[in-house]
Amino acid sequence: MGKIALVTDSACDVSPQLQERYHLDIMSFSITVDGKSYVEREDFTADEYYAMLREAKGLPATAHITPFRFLEKFMAYDDQRTEDLILVTICSKGSATNDAAQVARTQFAEERPQSKMRIHIVDSYTYSMAYGEVLCQAGQMVMDGEAAETILEFLEDAFARREIVLAAYSLKFIKQSGRVSAAAAIAGEVLGVRPIITLIDGESKVVSKVRGIGKVLPATMEIVKKRIEPGTSYMVGITDMLDEQETREICTNVMGYPPKGFFKLGSAVSTNTGPDAVGIVFSGQKRAR
């Protein structure tokens, strides 16, 4: 086992291939759909979850990772003589996972006062590949032999820049999640209006509205173009409703260069947007904490 371990939760939306490449330890959330519990990344794929969402009678509920599970994880790495454990969590404003990790770190110190392992808990302040991509970069830094302090500084800087722009092609789930009011959702369905939402530091904001499904992605990319740090990469989160090649062409036409890659939107985002959505993750101007 290496001296530095990178641990995160399944809301990061990192693919199994990238997880293996960058040696990321991903802890899964449990999700309840119509009274039945599932484990993300184990009991269903992203596409299977979209089908479950379309058939669900109510809004699925996600349970945060418990202090006990974190404590078990910390002890396992301590047993392997890990020197620095870096845990990056989903935004603390949307989940109690970060708080649970803090509790577990306190319990670990009480149960193993002799341990020399340093536990660093980092709030990503964001969701999905907005922190998943950053974790992959951190994984490369670990493989390159960078010190834990250098990686932590990188994470702090990166998360102060990360942004998401989301658009939902259906307002059903947006209404249920409270992202837009019921009245606005009904009006939107009647008029064919779709909201475009920014998700920054855990705060969602409707920044634009477009009429017509065909205008959703181009309008979304125009907002990204205005907010992104010039010349930097972006990634596109899609569901099973969008064609990757067509989406790539639209993104490239607006941005002037293609996306770095595509990923499937996981449950943390798609539960709120619905299974018919698109999300762009990128880095903008650095924000003060």
mmCIF file with all atom_site columns, N, CA and C in Angstrom, residues 8-13 26-32 37-44 61-66 97 267-268:
data_model
loop_
_atom_site.group_PDB
_atom_site.id
_atom_site.type_symbol
_atom_site.label_atom_id
_atom_site.label_alt_id
_atom_site.label_comp_id
_atom_site.label_asym_id
_atom_site.label_entity_id
_atom_site.label_seq_id
_atom_site.pdbx_PDB_ins_code
_atom_site.Cartn_x
_atom_site.Cartn_y
_atom_site.Cartn_z
_atom_site.occupancy
_atom_site.B_iso_or_equiv
_atom_site.pdbx_formal_charge
_atom_site.auth_seq_id
_atom_site.auth_comp_id
_atom_site.auth_asym_id
_atom_site.auth_atom_id
_atom_site.pdbx_PDB_model_num
ATOM 1  N N  . THR A 1 8   ? -12.838 8.629  -1.775  1.00 0.00 ? 8   THR A N  1
ATOM 2  C CA . THR A 1 8   ? -13.942 9.535  -2.079  1.00 0.00 ? 8   THR A CA 1
ATOM 3  C C  . THR A 1 8   ? -15.250 8.756  -2.037  1.00 0.00 ? 8   THR A C  1
ATOM 4  N N  . ASP A 1 9   ? -16.334 9.418  -2.444  1.00 0.00 ? 9   ASP A N  1
ATOM 5  C CA . ASP A 1 9   ? -17.650 8.772  -2.450  1.00 0.00 ? 9   ASP A CA 1
ATOM 6  C C  . ASP A 1 9   ? -18.157 8.638  -3.881  1.00 0.00 ? 9   ASP A C  1
ATOM 7  N N  . SER A 1 10  ? -19.201 7.855  -4.049  1.00 0.00 ? 10  SER A N  1
ATOM 8  C CA . SER A 1 10  ? -19.653 7.500  -5.387  1.00 0.00 ? 10  SER A CA 1
ATOM 9  C C  . SER A 1 10  ? -20.343 8.622  -6.141  1.00 0.00 ? 10  SER A C  1
ATOM 10 N N  . ALA A 1 11  ? -20.607 9.751  -5.484  1.00 0.00 ? 11  ALA A N  1
ATOM 11 C CA . ALA A 1 11  ? -21.187 10.885 -6.197  1.00 0.00 ? 11  ALA A CA 1
ATOM 12 C C  . ALA A 1 11  ? -20.181 11.544 -7.132  1.00 0.00 ? 11  ALA A C  1
ATOM 13 N N  . CYS A 1 12  ? -18.913 11.108 -7.088  1.00 0.00 ? 12  CYS A N  1
ATOM 14 C CA . CYS A 1 12  ? -17.878 11.687 -7.945  1.00 0.00 ? 12  CYS A CA 1
ATOM 15 C C  . CYS A 1 12  ? -18.066 11.325 -9.411  1.00 0.00 ? 12  CYS A C  1
ATOM 16 N N  . ASP A 1 13  ? -18.820 10.256 -9.689  1.00 0.00 ? 13  ASP A N  1
ATOM 17 C CA . ASP A 1 13  ? -19.124 9.814  -11.061 1.00 0.00 ? 13  ASP A CA 1
ATOM 18 C C  . ASP A 1 13  ? -17.888 9.417  -11.872 1.00 0.00 ? 13  ASP A C  1
ATOM 19 N N  . ILE A 1 26  ? -13.352 4.329  -3.902  1.00 0.00 ? 26  ILE A N  1
ATOM 20 C CA . ILE A 1 26  ? -14.658 4.988  -3.963  1.00 0.00 ? 26  ILE A CA 1
ATOM 21 C C  . ILE A 1 26  ? -15.664 4.249  -3.084  1.00 0.00 ? 26  ILE A C  1
ATOM 22 N N  . MET A 1 27  ? -16.197 4.962  -2.094  1.00 0.00 ? 27  MET A N  1
ATOM 23 C CA . MET A 1 27  ? -17.196 4.398  -1.188  1.00 0.00 ? 27  MET A CA 1
ATOM 24 C C  . MET A 1 27  ? -18.592 4.705  -1.727  1.00 0.00 ? 27  MET A C  1
ATOM 25 N N  . SER A 1 28  ? -19.421 3.690  -1.800  1.00 0.00 ? 28  SER A N  1
ATOM 26 C CA . SER A 1 28  ? -20.728 3.840  -2.435  1.00 0.00 ? 28  SER A CA 1
ATOM 27 C C  . SER A 1 28  ? -21.810 4.340  -1.491  1.00 0.00 ? 28  SER A C  1
ATOM 28 N N  . PHE A 1 29  ? -22.699 5.162  -2.055  1.00 0.00 ? 29  PHE A N  1
ATOM 29 C CA . PHE A 1 29  ? -23.902 5.569  -1.342  1.00 0.00 ? 29  PHE A CA 1
ATOM 30 C C  . PHE A 1 29  ? -24.962 4.488  -1.486  1.00 0.00 ? 29  PHE A C  1
ATOM 31 N N  . SER A 1 30  ? -25.874 4.432  -0.522  1.00 0.00 ? 30  SER A N  1
ATOM 32 C CA . SER A 1 30  ? -27.055 3.589  -0.668  1.00 0.00 ? 30  SER A CA 1
ATOM 33 C C  . SER A 1 30  ? -28.226 4.476  -1.071  1.00 0.00 ? 30  SER A C  1
ATOM 34 N N  . ILE A 1 31  ? -29.062 3.948  -1.938  1.00 0.00 ? 31  ILE A N  1
ATOM 35 C CA . ILE A 1 31  ? -30.173 4.719  -2.492  1.00 0.00 ? 31  ILE A CA 1
ATOM 36 C C  . ILE A 1 31  ? -31.454 3.896  -2.368  1.00 0.00 ? 31  ILE A C  1
ATOM 37 N N  . THR A 1 32  ? -32.513 4.537  -1.918  1.00 0.00 ? 32  THR A N  1
ATOM 38 C CA . THR A 1 32  ? -33.803 3.866  -1.783  1.00 0.00 ? 32  THR A CA 1
ATOM 39 C C  . THR A 1 32  ? -34.742 4.367  -2.859  1.00 0.00 ? 32  THR A C  1
ATOM 40 N N  . SER A 1 37  ? -33.866 -0.711 -1.254  1.00 0.00 ? 37  SER A N  1
ATOM 41 C CA . SER A 1 37  ? -32.535 -0.126 -1.133  1.00 0.00 ? 37  SER A CA 1
ATOM 42 C C  . SER A 1 37  ? -31.554 -0.735 -2.133  1.00 0.00 ? 37  SER A C  1
ATOM 43 N N  . TYR A 1 38  ? -30.691 0.108  -2.672  1.00 0.00 ? 38  TYR A N  1
ATOM 44 C CA . TYR A 1 38  ? -29.670 -0.302 -3.627  1.00 0.00 ? 38  TYR A CA 1
ATOM 45 C C  . TYR A 1 38  ? -28.337 0.335  -3.227  1.00 0.00 ? 38  TYR A C  1
ATOM 46 N N  . VAL A 1 39  ? -27.254 -0.259 -3.717  1.00 0.00 ? 39  VAL A N  1
ATOM 47 C CA . VAL A 1 39  ? -25.923 0.294  -3.504  1.00 0.00 ? 39  VAL A CA 1
ATOM 48 C C  . VAL A 1 39  ? -25.400 0.792  -4.843  1.00 0.00 ? 39  VAL A C  1
ATOM 49 N N  . GLU A 1 40  ? -25.103 2.084  -4.901  1.00 0.00 ? 40  GLU A N  1
ATOM 50 C CA . GLU A 1 40  ? -24.611 2.667  -6.140  1.00 0.00 ? 40  GLU A CA 1
ATOM 51 C C  . GLU A 1 40  ? -23.300 2.004  -6.555  1.00 0.00 ? 40  GLU A C  1
ATOM 52 N N  . ARG A 1 41  ? -23.129 1.831  -7.858  1.00 0.00 ? 41  ARG A N  1
ATOM 53 C CA . ARG A 1 41  ? -21.950 1.231  -8.487  1.00 0.00 ? 41  ARG A CA 1
ATOM 54 C C  . ARG A 1 41  ? -21.892 -0.281 -8.314  1.00 0.00 ? 41  ARG A C  1
ATOM 55 N N  . GLU A 1 42  ? -22.745 -0.835 -7.455  1.00 0.00 ? 42  GLU A N  1
ATOM 56 C CA . GLU A 1 42  ? -22.754 -2.281 -7.252  1.00 0.00 ? 42  GLU A CA 1
ATOM 57 C C  . GLU A 1 42  ? -24.041 -2.923 -7.780  1.00 0.00 ? 42  GLU A C  1
ATOM 58 N N  . ASP A 1 43  ? -25.177 -2.289 -7.496  1.00 0.00 ? 43  ASP A N  1
ATOM 59 C CA . ASP A 1 43  ? -26.459 -2.895 -7.830  1.00 0.00 ? 43  ASP A CA 1
ATOM 60 C C  . ASP A 1 43  ? -27.041 -2.412 -9.148  1.00 0.00 ? 43  ASP A C  1
ATOM 61 N N  . PHE A 1 44  ? -26.482 -1.355 -9.731  1.00 0.00 ? 44  PHE A N  1
ATOM 62 C CA . PHE A 1 44  ? -27.002 -0.863 -11.002 1.00 0.00 ? 44  PHE A CA 1
ATOM 63 C C  . PHE A 1 44  ? -25.948 -0.007 -11.708 1.00 0.00 ? 44  PHE A C  1
ATOM 64 N N  . ALA A 1 61  ? -34.302 8.429  -2.478  1.00 0.00 ? 61  ALA A N  1
ATOM 65 C CA . ALA A 1 61  ? -33.604 9.051  -1.348  1.00 0.00 ? 61  ALA A CA 1
ATOM 66 C C  . ALA A 1 61  ? -32.228 8.422  -1.203  1.00 0.00 ? 61  ALA A C  1
ATOM 67 N N  . THR A 1 62  ? -31.220 9.266  -1.016  1.00 0.00 ? 62  THR A N  1
ATOM 68 C CA . THR A 1 62  ? -29.845 8.801  -0.848  1.00 0.00 ? 62  THR A CA 1
ATOM 69 C C  . THR A 1 62  ? -29.435 8.937  0.610   1.00 0.00 ? 62  THR A C  1
ATOM 70 N N  . ALA A 1 63  ? -28.858 7.886  1.161   1.00 0.00 ? 63  ALA A N  1
ATOM 71 C CA . ALA A 1 63  ? -28.377 7.917  2.552   1.00 0.00 ? 63  ALA A CA 1
ATOM 72 C C  . ALA A 1 63  ? -26.884 8.227  2.554   1.00 0.00 ? 63  ALA A C  1
ATOM 73 N N  . HIS A 1 64  ? -26.475 9.155  3.421   1.00 0.00 ? 64  HIS A N  1
ATOM 74 C CA . HIS A 1 64  ? -25.063 9.503  3.483   1.00 0.00 ? 64  HIS A CA 1
ATOM 75 C C  . HIS A 1 64  ? -24.251 8.347  4.066   1.00 0.00 ? 64  HIS A C  1
ATOM 76 N N  . ILE A 1 65  ? -22.965 8.358  3.805   1.00 0.00 ? 65  ILE A N  1
ATOM 77 C CA . ILE A 1 65  ? -22.064 7.344  4.340   1.00 0.00 ? 65  ILE A CA 1
ATOM 78 C C  . ILE A 1 65  ? -21.917 7.582  5.844   1.00 0.00 ? 65  ILE A C  1
ATOM 79 N N  . THR A 1 66  ? -22.045 6.545  6.629   1.00 0.00 ? 66  THR A N  1
ATOM 80 C CA . THR A 1 66  ? -22.089 6.684  8.087   1.00 0.00 ? 66  THR A CA 1
ATOM 81 C C  . THR A 1 66  ? -20.695 6.832  8.691   1.00 0.00 ? 66  THR A C  1
ATOM 82 N N  . THR A 1 97  ? -22.397 13.648 4.492   1.00 0.00 ? 97  THR A N  1
ATOM 83 C CA . THR A 1 97  ? -21.250 12.751 4.387   1.00 0.00 ? 97  THR A CA 1
ATOM 84 C C  . THR A 1 97  ? -19.980 13.364 4.966   1.00 0.00 ? 97  THR A C  1
ATOM 85 N N  . SER A 1 267 ? -26.285 9.304  -9.739  1.00 0.00 ? 267 SER A N  1
ATOM 86 C CA . SER A 1 267 ? -27.540 9.496  -9.011  1.00 0.00 ? 267 SER A CA 1
ATOM 87 C C  . SER A 1 267 ? -27.623 10.836 -8.295  1.00 0.00 ? 267 SER A C  1
ATOM 88 N N  . ALA A 1 268 ? -26.481 11.358 -7.802  1.00 0.00 ? 268 ALA A N  1
ATOM 89 C CA . ALA A 1 268 ? -26.513 12.610 -7.043  1.00 0.00 ? 268 ALA A CA 1
ATOM 90 C C  . ALA A 1 268 ? -27.083 13.750 -7.876  1.00 0.00 ? 268 ALA A C  1
#
